[in-house]
Coordinates of C-alpha atoms in Angstrom, one line a residue:
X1 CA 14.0 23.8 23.3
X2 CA 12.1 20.8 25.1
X3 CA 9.6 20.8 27.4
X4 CA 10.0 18.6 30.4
X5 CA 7.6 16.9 33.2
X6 CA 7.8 18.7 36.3
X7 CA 9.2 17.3 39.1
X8 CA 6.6 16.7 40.9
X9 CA 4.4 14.6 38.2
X10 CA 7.5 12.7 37.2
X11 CA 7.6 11.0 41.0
X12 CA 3.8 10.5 40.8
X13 CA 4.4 8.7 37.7
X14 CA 6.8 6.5 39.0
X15 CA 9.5 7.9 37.3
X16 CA 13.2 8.7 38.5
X17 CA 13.7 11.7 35.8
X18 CA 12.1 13.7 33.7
X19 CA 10.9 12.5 30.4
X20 CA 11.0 15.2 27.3
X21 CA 8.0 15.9 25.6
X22 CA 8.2 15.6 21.3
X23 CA 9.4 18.6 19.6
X24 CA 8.2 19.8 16.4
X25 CA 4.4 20.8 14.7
X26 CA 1.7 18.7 15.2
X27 CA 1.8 18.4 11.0
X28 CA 5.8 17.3 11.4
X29 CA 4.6 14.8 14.2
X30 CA 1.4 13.4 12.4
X31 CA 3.6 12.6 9.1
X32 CA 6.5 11.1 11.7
X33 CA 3.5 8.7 13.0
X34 CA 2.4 7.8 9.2
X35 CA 5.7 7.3 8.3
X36 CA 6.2 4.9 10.7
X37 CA 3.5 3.1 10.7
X38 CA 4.0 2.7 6.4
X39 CA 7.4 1.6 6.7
X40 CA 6.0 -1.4 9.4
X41 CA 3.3 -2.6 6.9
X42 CA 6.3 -2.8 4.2
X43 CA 8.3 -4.8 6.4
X44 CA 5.6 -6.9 6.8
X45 CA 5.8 -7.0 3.0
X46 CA 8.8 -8.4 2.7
X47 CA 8.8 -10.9 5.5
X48 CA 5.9 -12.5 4.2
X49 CA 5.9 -14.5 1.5
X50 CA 2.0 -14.9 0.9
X51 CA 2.2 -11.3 0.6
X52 CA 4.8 -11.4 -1.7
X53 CA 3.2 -14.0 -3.6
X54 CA 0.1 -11.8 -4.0
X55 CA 1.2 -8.2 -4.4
X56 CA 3.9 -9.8 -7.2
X57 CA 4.0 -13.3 -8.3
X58 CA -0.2 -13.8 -9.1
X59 CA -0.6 -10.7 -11.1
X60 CA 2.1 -11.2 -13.4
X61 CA 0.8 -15.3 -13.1
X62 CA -2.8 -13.7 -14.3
X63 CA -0.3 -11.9 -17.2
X64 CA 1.0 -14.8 -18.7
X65 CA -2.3 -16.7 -18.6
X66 CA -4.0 -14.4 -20.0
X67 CA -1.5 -14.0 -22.4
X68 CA -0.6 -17.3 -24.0
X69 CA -3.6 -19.4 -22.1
X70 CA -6.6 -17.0 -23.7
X71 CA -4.4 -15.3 -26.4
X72 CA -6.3 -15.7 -28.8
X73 CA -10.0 -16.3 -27.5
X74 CA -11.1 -12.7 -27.8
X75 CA -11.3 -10.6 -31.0
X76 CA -9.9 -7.4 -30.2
X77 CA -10.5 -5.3 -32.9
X78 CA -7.8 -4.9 -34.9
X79 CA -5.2 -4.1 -31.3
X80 CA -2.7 -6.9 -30.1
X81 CA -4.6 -8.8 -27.2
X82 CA -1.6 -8.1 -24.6
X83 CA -2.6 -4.7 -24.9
X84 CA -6.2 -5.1 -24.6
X85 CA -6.0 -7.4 -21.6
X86 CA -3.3 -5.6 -19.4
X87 CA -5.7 -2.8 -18.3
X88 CA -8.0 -4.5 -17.2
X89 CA -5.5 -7.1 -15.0
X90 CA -3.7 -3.8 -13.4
X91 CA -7.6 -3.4 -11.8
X92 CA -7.6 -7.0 -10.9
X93 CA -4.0 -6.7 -9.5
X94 CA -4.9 -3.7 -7.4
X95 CA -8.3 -5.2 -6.4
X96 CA -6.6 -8.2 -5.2
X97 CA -3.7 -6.0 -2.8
X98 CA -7.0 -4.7 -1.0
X99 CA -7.3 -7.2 0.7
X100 CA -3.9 -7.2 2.0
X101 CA -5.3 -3.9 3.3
X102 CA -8.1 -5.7 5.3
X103 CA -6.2 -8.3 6.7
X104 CA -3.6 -6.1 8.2
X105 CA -6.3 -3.4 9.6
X106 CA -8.4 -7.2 11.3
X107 CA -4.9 -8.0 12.5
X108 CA -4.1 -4.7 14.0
X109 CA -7.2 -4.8 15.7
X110 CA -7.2 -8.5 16.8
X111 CA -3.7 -8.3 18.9
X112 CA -4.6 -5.2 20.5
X113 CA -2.1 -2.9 18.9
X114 CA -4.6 -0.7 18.1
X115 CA -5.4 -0.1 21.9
X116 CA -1.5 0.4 22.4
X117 CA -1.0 3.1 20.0
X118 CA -4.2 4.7 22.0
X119 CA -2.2 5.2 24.8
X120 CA 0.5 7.0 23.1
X121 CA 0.4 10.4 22.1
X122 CA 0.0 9.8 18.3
X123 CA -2.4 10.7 15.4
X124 CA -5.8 9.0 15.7
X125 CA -6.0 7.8 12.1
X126 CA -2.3 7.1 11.3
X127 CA -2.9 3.1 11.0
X128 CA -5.0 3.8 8.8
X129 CA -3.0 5.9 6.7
X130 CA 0.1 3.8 7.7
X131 CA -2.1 1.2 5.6
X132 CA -3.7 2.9 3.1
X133 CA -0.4 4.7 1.4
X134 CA 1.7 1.0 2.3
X135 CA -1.7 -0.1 -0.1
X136 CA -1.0 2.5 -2.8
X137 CA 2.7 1.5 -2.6
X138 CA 2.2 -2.2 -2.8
X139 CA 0.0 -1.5 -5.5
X140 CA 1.8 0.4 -7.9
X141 CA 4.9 -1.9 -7.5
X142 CA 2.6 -5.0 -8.8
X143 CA 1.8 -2.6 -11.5
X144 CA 5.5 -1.7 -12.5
X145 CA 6.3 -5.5 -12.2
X146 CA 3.5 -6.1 -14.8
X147 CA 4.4 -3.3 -17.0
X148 CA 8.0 -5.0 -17.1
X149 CA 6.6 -8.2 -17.9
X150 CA 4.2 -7.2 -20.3
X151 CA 7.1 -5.5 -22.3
X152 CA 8.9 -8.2 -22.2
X153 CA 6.3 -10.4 -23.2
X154 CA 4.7 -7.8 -25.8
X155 CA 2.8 -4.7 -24.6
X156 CA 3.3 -2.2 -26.7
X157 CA 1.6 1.3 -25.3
X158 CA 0.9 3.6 -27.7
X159 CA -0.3 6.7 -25.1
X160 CA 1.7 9.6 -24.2
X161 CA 3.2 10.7 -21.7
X162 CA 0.1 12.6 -21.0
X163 CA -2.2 9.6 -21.4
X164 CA 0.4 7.8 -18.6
X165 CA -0.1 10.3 -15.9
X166 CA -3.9 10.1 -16.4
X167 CA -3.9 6.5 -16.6
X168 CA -1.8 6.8 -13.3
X169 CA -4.0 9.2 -11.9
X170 CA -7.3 7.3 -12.3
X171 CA -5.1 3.9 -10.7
X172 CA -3.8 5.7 -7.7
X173 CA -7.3 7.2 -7.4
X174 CA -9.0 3.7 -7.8
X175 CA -6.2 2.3 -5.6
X176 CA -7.0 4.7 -2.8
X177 CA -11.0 4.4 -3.0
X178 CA -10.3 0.7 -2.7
X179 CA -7.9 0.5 0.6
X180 CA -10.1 2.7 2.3
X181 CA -13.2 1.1 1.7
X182 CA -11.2 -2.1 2.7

């Protein structure tokens, strides 16, 4: 069942019919505005290439530095080096997709889309959020690409599948500190 503008406030508006308001909750419609907005910031993923080259091409560059550049610099105690190194690059990989974060919030603000969405009947914060879970995503891709690499180039974890989720769990919580303090 939808709601429609009178009649009366239609003409005032200028309009020649009656436009029909959104159906659904307000929780369906925030997550319909989120939604939105985090598929836009993935687009804006894939069309651009210094994007691309940051969320995928320097960590896994950082990777193979690390690993055949420094190899052999560091005494590890007794582990491989690959898997000594590659924590601490998944928290330099995630560090450096922040700033994706920033620049997309300063460019949102610069053109004025910000003020647009203002105007529409939407939730408050949902750029933000648009950004923040588009952040998360980004990030974790750049980890699964380094993950791939780093097996192919020698990681060998020995955690279980227990030790992965926490792992996991501290990155997405690190992840999602990070974008929205950025």
């Amino acid at each position: 069942m939808t709601q429609t503008l009178t009649a009366e406030a239609a003409e005032l508006a200028g309009m020649s019919r009656a436009v029909p308001k959104a159906r659904g909750s307000r929780l369906s419609l925030a997550v319909a505005d989120c939604r939105v907005l985090v598929g836009r910031d993935l687009r804006h993923l894939v069309r651009n290439p210094e994007q691309l080259i940051q969320a995928f091409s320097l960590p896994v560059i950082l990777l193979l530095l690390f690993r055949y550049l420094l190899g052999g610099a560091i005494e590890t105690g007794g582990q491989s080096y690959i898997n000594y190194v590659i924590g601490g690059l998944f928290v330099i990989s995630v560090a450096f997709n922040s700033t994706t974060t920033v620049v997309g919030v300063t460019d949102d603000l610069g053109s004025g889309l910000v003020e647009r969405f203002r105007s529409m009947p939407m939730l408050v914060p949902a750029v933000l959020i648009g950004h923040v879970i588009s952040a998360v995503l980004r990030s974790f891709l750049s980890i699964a690409v380094m993950i791939g690499v780093g097996l192919a180039i020698g990681f060998r974890p020995h955690a279980s599948v227990t030790g992965w989720l926490g792992a996991l769990a501290m990155l997405l919580l690190f992840v999602t500190t990070l974008s929205w303090l950025a």
